[in-house]
Amino acid sequence: ETGYAGAPLVEIARAGHRVALRAEPLRVEGDDAETRFRLDDTTLGLSIRSLWRARSSGVIEIDTRVIHEGDDPLQVLSCASRVLPLPRWVTHVTQHTGRWAAEMQATRSAISRSSRLHGETRGGRSGFSGGQWLIFEAPDTTEHNGSALAVQLAWTGDHTCPHALDS
């Protein structure tokens, strides 16, 4: 058996019961400027579409949509919007945490197999429990020098930011 054994791309429920996604093979189209992914489950009337654009500034923009055109109402329990592999030189992450007036407290920590990135909001008010971005850094990165990659979430609802290290 082959395939990905991690968290599913999307978790769906119908009438309060989880439903398995039985999608047709993934379709991929694109050119130098963008790549489009499409996954369809014709039985549920569900389509997952993701558009990835590489901007000239170096920013990768991802737009993921779940489209339901079936007859029975579905509830999206969770949906992965992006999976970003990081270079091996990334060993630390800086997060901005805090609530309301105490937001934007920078916290830098080492990334390890046992570490857990906690970037989560519940209640539909993203941004009220800290910044919606992560800064992945090399071990010697400072505020003014070093290698870093930044990720910003542009989302108005609940979210989580889990991480996993490859073997």
PDB file of C-alpha atoms in Angstrom:
ATOM      1  CA  GLU A   1       0.000   0.000   0.000  1.00  0.00           C
ATOM      2  CA  THR A   2       1.311   3.433  -0.895  1.00  0.00           C
ATOM      3  CA  GLY A   3       0.244   6.964  -0.181  1.00  0.00           C
ATOM      4  CA  TYR A   4       0.334   9.633   2.475  1.00  0.00           C
ATOM      5  CA  ALA A   5      -0.469   8.439   6.000  1.00  0.00           C
ATOM      6  CA  GLY A   6      -0.694  11.847   7.687  1.00  0.00           C
ATOM      7  CA  ALA A   7      -3.643  14.145   8.292  1.00  0.00           C
ATOM      8  CA  PRO A   8      -6.180  14.101   5.444  1.00  0.00           C
ATOM      9  CA  LEU A   9      -6.471  16.972   2.983  1.00  0.00           C
ATOM     10  CA  VAL A  10     -10.077  17.539   3.994  1.00  0.00           C
ATOM     11  CA  GLU A  11     -12.354  16.062   6.653  1.00  0.00           C
ATOM     12  CA  ILE A  12     -16.072  16.173   5.877  1.00  0.00           C
ATOM     13  CA  ALA A  13     -19.279  15.239   7.703  1.00  0.00           C
ATOM     14  CA  ARG A  14     -22.820  14.710   6.459  1.00  0.00           C
ATOM     15  CA  ALA A  15     -25.674  14.718   8.989  1.00  0.00           C
ATOM     16  CA  GLY A  16     -23.123  14.685  11.822  1.00  0.00           C
ATOM     17  CA  HIS A  17     -21.199  11.615  10.567  1.00  0.00           C
ATOM     18  CA  ARG A  18     -17.740  11.685   8.995  1.00  0.00           C
ATOM     19  CA  VAL A  19     -17.687  10.877   5.293  1.00  0.00           C
ATOM     20  CA  ALA A  20     -14.663   9.549   3.416  1.00  0.00           C
ATOM     21  CA  LEU A  21     -13.430  11.553   0.440  1.00  0.00           C
ATOM     22  CA  ARG A  22     -13.402   9.271  -2.608  1.00  0.00           C
ATOM     23  CA  ALA A  23     -11.719  11.532  -5.096  1.00  0.00           C
ATOM     24  CA  GLU A  24     -10.791  10.914  -8.690  1.00  0.00           C
ATOM     25  CA  PRO A  25      -7.073  11.186  -9.512  1.00  0.00           C
ATOM     26  CA  LEU A  26      -5.571  14.617  -8.896  1.00  0.00           C
ATOM     27  CA  ARG A  27      -5.489  16.917 -11.927  1.00  0.00           C
ATOM     28  CA  VAL A  28      -2.585  19.339 -12.269  1.00  0.00           C
ATOM     29  CA  GLU A  29      -2.233  22.125 -14.831  1.00  0.00           C
ATOM     30  CA  GLY A  30       0.040  25.118 -15.022  1.00  0.00           C
ATOM     31  CA  ASP A  31       2.722  27.208 -16.569  1.00  0.00           C
ATOM     32  CA  ASP A  32       5.727  29.234 -15.384  1.00  0.00           C
ATOM     33  CA  ALA A  33       3.541  31.671 -13.428  1.00  0.00           C
ATOM     34  CA  GLU A  34       1.086  29.379 -11.638  1.00  0.00           C
ATOM     35  CA  THR A  35       0.053  25.795 -10.943  1.00  0.00           C
ATOM     36  CA  ARG A  36      -3.549  24.635 -10.475  1.00  0.00           C
ATOM     37  CA  PHE A  37      -4.513  21.471  -8.581  1.00  0.00           C
ATOM     38  CA  ARG A  38      -8.016  19.989  -8.692  1.00  0.00           C
ATOM     39  CA  LEU A  39      -9.448  17.060  -6.767  1.00  0.00           C
ATOM     40  CA  ASP A  40     -13.061  15.987  -7.400  1.00  0.00           C
ATOM     41  CA  ASP A  41     -15.421  13.624  -5.566  1.00  0.00           C
ATOM     42  CA  THR A  42     -18.372  13.284  -7.945  1.00  0.00           C
ATOM     43  CA  THR A  43     -20.378  11.174  -5.473  1.00  0.00           C
ATOM     44  CA  LEU A  44     -20.382  13.975  -2.875  1.00  0.00           C
ATOM     45  CA  GLY A  45     -20.441  16.753  -5.464  1.00  0.00           C
ATOM     46  CA  LEU A  46     -17.277  18.173  -3.906  1.00  0.00           C
ATOM     47  CA  SER A  47     -14.331  19.846  -5.623  1.00  0.00           C
ATOM     48  CA  ILE A  48     -11.102  21.035  -3.989  1.00  0.00           C
ATOM     49  CA  ARG A  49      -9.151  23.557  -6.038  1.00  0.00           C
ATOM     50  CA  SER A  50      -5.800  25.046  -5.161  1.00  0.00           C
ATOM     51  CA  LEU A  51      -3.966  27.723  -7.114  1.00  0.00           C
ATOM     52  CA  TRP A  52      -0.259  28.330  -6.417  1.00  0.00           C
ATOM     53  CA  ARG A  53       1.395  31.482  -7.817  1.00  0.00           C
ATOM     54  CA  ALA A  54       5.053  32.449  -7.597  1.00  0.00           C
ATOM     55  CA  ARG A  55       5.352  36.237  -7.512  1.00  0.00           C
ATOM     56  CA  SER A  56       8.447  38.041  -8.809  1.00  0.00           C
ATOM     57  CA  SER A  57       9.052  39.222  -5.223  1.00  0.00           C
ATOM     58  CA  GLY A  58       9.668  35.614  -4.142  1.00  0.00           C
ATOM     59  CA  VAL A  59       6.270  35.322  -2.444  1.00  0.00           C
ATOM     60  CA  ILE A  60       4.335  32.111  -3.042  1.00  0.00           C
ATOM     61  CA  GLU A  61       0.613  32.819  -2.973  1.00  0.00           C
ATOM     62  CA  ILE A  62      -1.788  29.920  -2.349  1.00  0.00           C
ATOM     63  CA  ASP A  63      -5.556  30.130  -2.862  1.00  0.00           C
ATOM     64  CA  THR A  64      -7.477  26.987  -1.843  1.00  0.00           C
ATOM     65  CA  ARG A  65     -11.229  26.586  -2.282  1.00  0.00           C
ATOM     66  CA  VAL A  66     -13.674  23.842  -1.345  1.00  0.00           C
ATOM     67  CA  ILE A  67     -16.691  23.890  -3.666  1.00  0.00           C
ATOM     68  CA  HIS A  68     -19.803  21.825  -2.908  1.00  0.00           C
ATOM     69  CA  GLU A  69     -22.412  21.381  -5.627  1.00  0.00           C
ATOM     70  CA  GLY A  70     -24.104  18.259  -4.274  1.00  0.00           C
ATOM     71  CA  ASP A  71     -27.659  17.935  -2.999  1.00  0.00           C
ATOM     72  CA  ASP A  72     -26.939  16.947   0.617  1.00  0.00           C
ATOM     73  CA  PRO A  73     -25.448  19.559   2.952  1.00  0.00           C
ATOM     74  CA  LEU A  74     -21.863  18.854   4.017  1.00  0.00           C
ATOM     75  CA  GLN A  75     -19.838  20.222   6.906  1.00  0.00           C
ATOM     76  CA  VAL A  76     -16.112  20.857   6.409  1.00  0.00           C
ATOM     77  CA  LEU A  77     -14.454  19.770   9.665  1.00  0.00           C
ATOM     78  CA  SER A  78     -10.942  20.638   8.555  1.00  0.00           C
ATOM     79  CA  CYS A  79      -9.081  21.473   5.369  1.00  0.00           C
ATOM     80  CA  ALA A  80      -5.349  21.644   4.715  1.00  0.00           C
ATOM     81  CA  SER A  81      -4.572  24.829   2.833  1.00  0.00           C
ATOM     82  CA  ARG A  82      -0.859  24.368   2.320  1.00  0.00           C
ATOM     83  CA  VAL A  83       2.032  22.054   3.031  1.00  0.00           C
ATOM     84  CA  LEU A  84       5.397  23.733   2.746  1.00  0.00           C
ATOM     85  CA  PRO A  85       8.630  21.755   2.883  1.00  0.00           C
ATOM     86  CA  LEU A  86      11.397  23.677   4.630  1.00  0.00           C
ATOM     87  CA  PRO A  87      15.113  23.563   3.839  1.00  0.00           C
ATOM     88  CA  ARG A  88      17.353  21.618   6.204  1.00  0.00           C
ATOM     89  CA  TRP A  89      19.033  24.834   7.439  1.00  0.00           C
ATOM     90  CA  VAL A  90      15.800  25.847   9.182  1.00  0.00           C
ATOM     91  CA  THR A  91      16.266  24.978  12.850  1.00  0.00           C
ATOM     92  CA  HIS A  92      14.274  27.681  14.687  1.00  0.00           C
ATOM     93  CA  VAL A  93      10.918  29.402  14.449  1.00  0.00           C
ATOM     94  CA  THR A  94       9.771  32.776  15.746  1.00  0.00           C
ATOM     95  CA  GLN A  95       6.093  33.183  16.549  1.00  0.00           C
ATOM     96  CA  HIS A  96       4.184  36.207  17.784  1.00  0.00           C
ATOM     97  CA  THR A  97       1.755  35.366  20.547  1.00  0.00           C
ATOM     98  CA  GLY A  98      -0.415  37.113  23.095  1.00  0.00           C
ATOM     99  CA  ARG A  99      -4.004  38.192  23.440  1.00  0.00           C
ATOM    100  CA  TRP A 100      -5.647  41.498  22.702  1.00  0.00           C
ATOM    101  CA  ALA A 101      -3.473  44.314  24.114  1.00  0.00           C
ATOM    102  CA  ALA A 102      -0.576  41.909  24.813  1.00  0.00           C
ATOM    103  CA  GLU A 103      -0.290  40.692  21.230  1.00  0.00           C
ATOM    104  CA  MET A 104       2.977  40.603  19.326  1.00  0.00           C
ATOM    105  CA  GLN A 105       5.199  38.972  21.928  1.00  0.00           C
ATOM    106  CA  ALA A 106       8.013  37.391  19.862  1.00  0.00           C
ATOM    107  CA  THR A 107       8.983  33.885  20.959  1.00  0.00           C
ATOM    108  CA  ARG A 108      11.887  32.034  19.287  1.00  0.00           C
ATOM    109  CA  SER A 109      12.273  28.297  19.780  1.00  0.00           C
ATOM    110  CA  ALA A 110      14.200  25.392  18.299  1.00  0.00           C
ATOM    111  CA  ILE A 111      12.305  23.022  16.004  1.00  0.00           C
ATOM    112  CA  SER A 112      12.710  19.380  16.980  1.00  0.00           C
ATOM    113  CA  ARG A 113      10.747  16.152  16.686  1.00  0.00           C
ATOM    114  CA  SER A 114       9.214  16.775  20.092  1.00  0.00           C
ATOM    115  CA  SER A 115       8.498  20.491  19.634  1.00  0.00           C
ATOM    116  CA  ARG A 116       5.021  21.671  18.723  1.00  0.00           C
ATOM    117  CA  LEU A 117       4.199  24.850  16.886  1.00  0.00           C
ATOM    118  CA  HIS A 118       1.119  26.255  18.494  1.00  0.00           C
ATOM    119  CA  GLY A 119      -0.596  28.501  16.011  1.00  0.00           C
ATOM    120  CA  GLU A 120      -4.271  28.040  16.583  1.00  0.00           C
ATOM    121  CA  THR A 121      -7.394  30.133  16.904  1.00  0.00           C
ATOM    122  CA  ARG A 122     -10.911  29.045  17.734  1.00  0.00           C
ATOM    123  CA  GLY A 123     -14.056  31.106  17.657  1.00  0.00           C
ATOM    124  CA  GLY A 124     -13.639  32.698  14.227  1.00  0.00           C
ATOM    125  CA  ARG A 125     -11.544  35.677  15.330  1.00  0.00           C
ATOM    126  CA  SER A 126      -8.125  35.137  13.864  1.00  0.00           C
ATOM    127  CA  GLY A 127      -5.531  37.688  14.860  1.00  0.00           C
ATOM    128  CA  PHE A 128      -6.802  38.035  18.411  1.00  0.00           C
ATOM    129  CA  SER A 129      -4.394  35.501  19.883  1.00  0.00           C
ATOM    130  CA  GLY A 130      -1.211  36.629  18.171  1.00  0.00           C
ATOM    131  CA  GLY A 131       0.221  37.301  14.748  1.00  0.00           C
ATOM    132  CA  GLN A 132      -0.835  35.216  11.797  1.00  0.00           C
ATOM    133  CA  TRP A 133       2.698  34.509  10.643  1.00  0.00           C
ATOM    134  CA  LEU A 134       5.731  32.366  11.375  1.00  0.00           C
ATOM    135  CA  ILE A 135       9.406  33.114  10.708  1.00  0.00           C
ATOM    136  CA  PHE A 136      11.554  30.024  10.053  1.00  0.00           C
ATOM    137  CA  GLU A 137      15.230  30.711  10.708  1.00  0.00           C
ATOM    138  CA  ALA A 138      18.765  29.337  10.549  1.00  0.00           C
ATOM    139  CA  PRO A 139      20.437  28.864  13.953  1.00  0.00           C
ATOM    140  CA  ASP A 140      22.554  32.039  13.676  1.00  0.00           C
ATOM    141  CA  THR A 141      19.769  34.345  12.429  1.00  0.00           C
ATOM    142  CA  THR A 142      19.311  37.616  14.302  1.00  0.00           C
ATOM    143  CA  GLU A 143      16.875  40.471  13.858  1.00  0.00           C
ATOM    144  CA  HIS A 144      19.215  42.080  11.311  1.00  0.00           C
ATOM    145  CA  ASN A 145      21.223  39.217   9.742  1.00  0.00           C
ATOM    146  CA  GLY A 146      20.866  35.605   8.684  1.00  0.00           C
ATOM    147  CA  SER A 147      18.642  33.359   6.614  1.00  0.00           C
ATOM    148  CA  ALA A 148      14.902  33.263   7.229  1.00  0.00           C
ATOM    149  CA  LEU A 149      11.629  32.347   5.541  1.00  0.00           C
ATOM    150  CA  ALA A 150       8.395  34.040   6.597  1.00  0.00           C
ATOM    151  CA  VAL A 151       4.881  32.666   6.203  1.00  0.00           C
ATOM    152  CA  GLN A 152       1.777  34.800   6.692  1.00  0.00           C
ATOM    153  CA  LEU A 153      -1.740  33.438   6.945  1.00  0.00           C
ATOM    154  CA  ALA A 154      -4.403  35.578   5.287  1.00  0.00           C
ATOM    155  CA  TRP A 155      -7.502  33.954   6.740  1.00  0.00           C
ATOM    156  CA  THR A 156     -10.444  35.221   8.746  1.00  0.00           C
ATOM    157  CA  GLY A 157     -11.497  31.998  10.462  1.00  0.00           C
ATOM    158  CA  ASP A 158     -10.187  29.363  12.822  1.00  0.00           C
ATOM    159  CA  HIS A 159      -6.859  27.747  11.968  1.00  0.00           C
ATOM    160  CA  THR A 160      -4.089  25.504  13.241  1.00  0.00           C
ATOM    161  CA  CYS A 161      -0.417  25.390  12.190  1.00  0.00           C
ATOM    162  CA  PRO A 162       0.913  21.874  12.853  1.00  0.00           C
ATOM    163  CA  HIS A 163       4.382  20.741  11.825  1.00  0.00           C
ATOM    164  CA  ALA A 164       6.175  17.448  11.300  1.00  0.00           C
ATOM    165  CA  LEU A 165       9.802  16.556  10.603  1.00  0.00           C
ATOM    166  CA  ASP A 166      10.794  13.984   7.990  1.00  0.00           C
ATOM    167  CA  SER A 167      13.026  11.120   9.027  1.00  0.00           C
TER     168      SER A 167
END
